[in-house]
Amino acid sequence: MEPLERYRPIVDDFEAFLAACRRPLGTAVRVNTIKTSVERATATLEEDGVEFDQADWNPRVLRLETDSPGATWASFHGFTHGQEEVSAVPPVVLDPQPGERVWDACAAPGGKATQIAALMDDEGTVVANDSNLGRISALRFNAERLGATNLAVTNADARNYSLSPFSFDEFDRALVDAPCSCEGTIRKNPDALENWSEDHIASVSGIQKGILRRAVQATTAGGTVVYSTCTFAPEENEAVVQHVLEEEDCRVLEFDLGLEHAPGLTEWDGQEFDESLERAARIYPHHNDTGGFFVAKLEVTA
């Protein structure tokens, strides 16, 4: 937990934050509305004897009283998909609409990409990309299991992504759920901080900046780009968005979120960020008994 001490000045109730980080994470699933309704999925779980609670902020997210969410009949039929509760936030903030063209820049293993497809009623086009060829098989498997037929899988470096294979040259919306230092996953992965270093944070933040810049460039004027990570490091969160604000034509938008959260930072370690970064959301583990996440919503302005 020592690396997390650097966040003591920015986290409310830091001792509660640390205590939450030490607790194992509960089990959550997302109802896959491509194949079923929330009512049918919950009825299937009840028939299977699986206890659950619906998340107040999103009725499609269920907290299960089981350690084996993939062993339920609901999962077998593709009615549910194991997905950490807070991981379901970025697609909701993105708010994709049926018929649109949406890019998930870092999509594997496919939880958010298939959630986007479901939010679009499986209409339109979701381009699910990942640079890691070894993870593409999991992305394809989840798309097929969950019945996402509007989803195309690509394997490319998102930093210089080309739309030449497609019949369109801009996306309506883009999600950058960026590769990161994963500090916020410590509850499900106790080894998350084992190889932590500030050098790694500096290295990965450069990749994040490149991907987010390309997402803004590839999205139509007036379109939406959501940037998210599962880490607490401001170097990977506000600093990345700040860089893109300075380099590309975009602005930070406000958004409603039914989960408790802290606002984004406007200063860290001597670096000042645009005041609009306060519109971003920092979700800490002790806020809602979840993992940690950062989410910012951008509008492309030109």
CSV table of C-alpha atoms in Angstrom, one decimal, residues 119-223:
chain,number,residue,atom,x,y,z
A,119,LEU,CA,-26.7,0.6,-25.3
A,120,MET,CA,-27.0,1.0,-29.1
A,121,ASP,CA,-29.6,-1.8,-29.3
A,122,ASP,CA,-27.0,-3.6,-31.5
A,123,GLU,CA,-27.6,-1.1,-34.3
A,124,GLY,CA,-25.0,1.0,-35.9
A,125,THR,CA,-21.3,0.2,-35.8
A,126,VAL,CA,-18.9,-0.4,-32.9
A,127,VAL,CA,-15.3,-0.7,-33.9
A,128,ALA,CA,-13.6,-2.6,-31.1
A,129,ASN,CA,-9.8,-2.2,-31.4
A,130,ASP,CA,-6.9,-3.5,-29.3
A,131,SER,CA,-3.2,-3.4,-30.0
A,132,ASN,CA,-2.5,-6.6,-28.1
A,133,LEU,CA,-3.1,-9.5,-30.5
A,134,GLY,CA,-3.1,-12.0,-27.6
A,135,ARG,CA,-6.2,-10.3,-26.2
A,136,ILE,CA,-8.2,-10.2,-29.4
A,137,SER,CA,-9.4,-13.8,-29.0
A,138,ALA,CA,-11.1,-12.9,-25.7
A,139,LEU,CA,-12.7,-9.8,-27.4
A,140,ARG,CA,-14.1,-11.9,-30.2
A,141,PHE,CA,-15.3,-14.6,-27.9
A,142,ASN,CA,-17.2,-12.1,-25.7
A,143,ALA,CA,-18.7,-10.4,-28.7
A,144,GLU,CA,-20.0,-13.7,-30.0
A,145,ARG,CA,-21.2,-15.0,-26.7
A,146,LEU,CA,-23.1,-11.9,-26.0
A,147,GLY,CA,-24.6,-11.6,-29.5
A,148,ALA,CA,-23.1,-8.2,-30.4
A,149,THR,CA,-23.5,-8.3,-34.2
A,150,ASN,CA,-22.8,-4.6,-34.8
A,151,LEU,CA,-19.2,-5.0,-33.5
A,152,ALA,CA,-16.1,-5.1,-35.8
A,153,VAL,CA,-12.8,-6.2,-34.2
A,154,THR,CA,-9.5,-4.6,-35.3
A,155,ASN,CA,-5.9,-5.1,-34.1
A,156,ALA,CA,-3.9,-1.9,-34.4
A,157,ASP,CA,-2.0,0.7,-32.4
A,158,ALA,CA,-4.6,3.3,-31.5
A,159,ARG,CA,-2.1,6.1,-31.5
A,160,ASN,CA,-2.0,6.1,-35.3
A,161,TYR,CA,-5.3,4.4,-36.1
A,162,SER,CA,-6.4,4.5,-39.7
A,163,LEU,CA,-10.1,4.5,-40.8
A,164,SER,CA,-9.1,3.6,-44.3
A,165,PRO,CA,-10.7,0.1,-44.1
A,166,PHE,CA,-14.1,1.7,-43.4
A,167,SER,CA,-16.6,3.4,-45.6
A,168,PHE,CA,-16.6,6.4,-43.2
A,169,ASP,CA,-13.9,8.8,-42.1
A,170,GLU,CA,-15.1,9.9,-38.6
A,171,PHE,CA,-16.7,8.4,-35.5
A,172,ASP,CA,-19.6,9.9,-33.7
A,173,ARG,CA,-18.2,8.9,-30.3
A,174,ALA,CA,-15.1,7.3,-29.0
A,175,LEU,CA,-14.1,5.6,-25.7
A,176,VAL,CA,-10.5,5.5,-24.6
A,177,ASP,CA,-10.4,3.2,-21.6
A,178,ALA,CA,-6.6,3.4,-21.6
A,179,PRO,CA,-4.0,0.9,-20.5
A,180,CYS,CA,-2.7,2.2,-17.2
A,181,SER,CA,-0.9,1.4,-13.9
A,182,CYS,CA,-4.1,-0.3,-12.6
A,183,GLU,CA,-3.8,1.0,-9.0
A,184,GLY,CA,-7.6,1.0,-8.8
A,185,THR,CA,-7.8,-2.7,-9.3
A,186,ILE,CA,-5.9,-3.6,-6.1
A,187,ARG,CA,-9.1,-5.1,-4.5
A,188,LYS,CA,-9.4,-7.8,-7.1
A,189,ASN,CA,-5.7,-8.0,-7.9
A,190,PRO,CA,-3.6,-7.6,-4.6
A,191,ASP,CA,-0.4,-7.7,-6.7
A,192,ALA,CA,-1.4,-4.6,-8.7
A,193,LEU,CA,1.2,-2.5,-6.8
A,194,GLU,CA,4.0,-5.0,-6.9
A,195,ASN,CA,5.9,-3.5,-9.8
A,196,TRP,CA,4.7,0.0,-9.3
A,197,SER,CA,7.1,2.8,-10.1
A,198,GLU,CA,6.9,6.5,-11.1
A,199,ASP,CA,8.9,5.6,-14.2
A,200,HIS,CA,6.2,3.2,-15.3
A,201,ILE,CA,3.5,5.9,-14.7
A,202,ALA,CA,5.6,8.4,-16.8
A,203,SER,CA,6.0,5.8,-19.6
A,204,VAL,CA,2.3,4.7,-19.8
A,205,SER,CA,1.1,8.4,-19.6
A,206,GLY,CA,2.9,9.0,-22.9
A,207,ILE,CA,0.9,6.2,-24.5
A,208,GLN,CA,-2.3,7.5,-23.1
A,209,LYS,CA,-1.8,10.9,-24.5
A,210,GLY,CA,-1.2,9.6,-27.9
A,211,ILE,CA,-4.3,7.4,-27.9
A,212,LEU,CA,-6.6,10.2,-26.5
A,213,ARG,CA,-5.3,12.6,-29.1
A,214,ARG,CA,-6.0,10.2,-31.9
A,215,ALA,CA,-9.5,9.6,-30.5
A,216,VAL,CA,-10.3,13.3,-30.6
A,217,GLN,CA,-8.9,13.6,-34.1
A,218,ALA,CA,-11.0,10.7,-35.3
A,219,THR,CA,-14.3,11.9,-33.9
A,220,THR,CA,-16.6,14.3,-35.7
A,221,ALA,CA,-17.0,17.9,-34.5
A,222,GLY,CA,-19.7,17.9,-31.8
A,223,GLY,CA,-18.9,14.3,-31.1
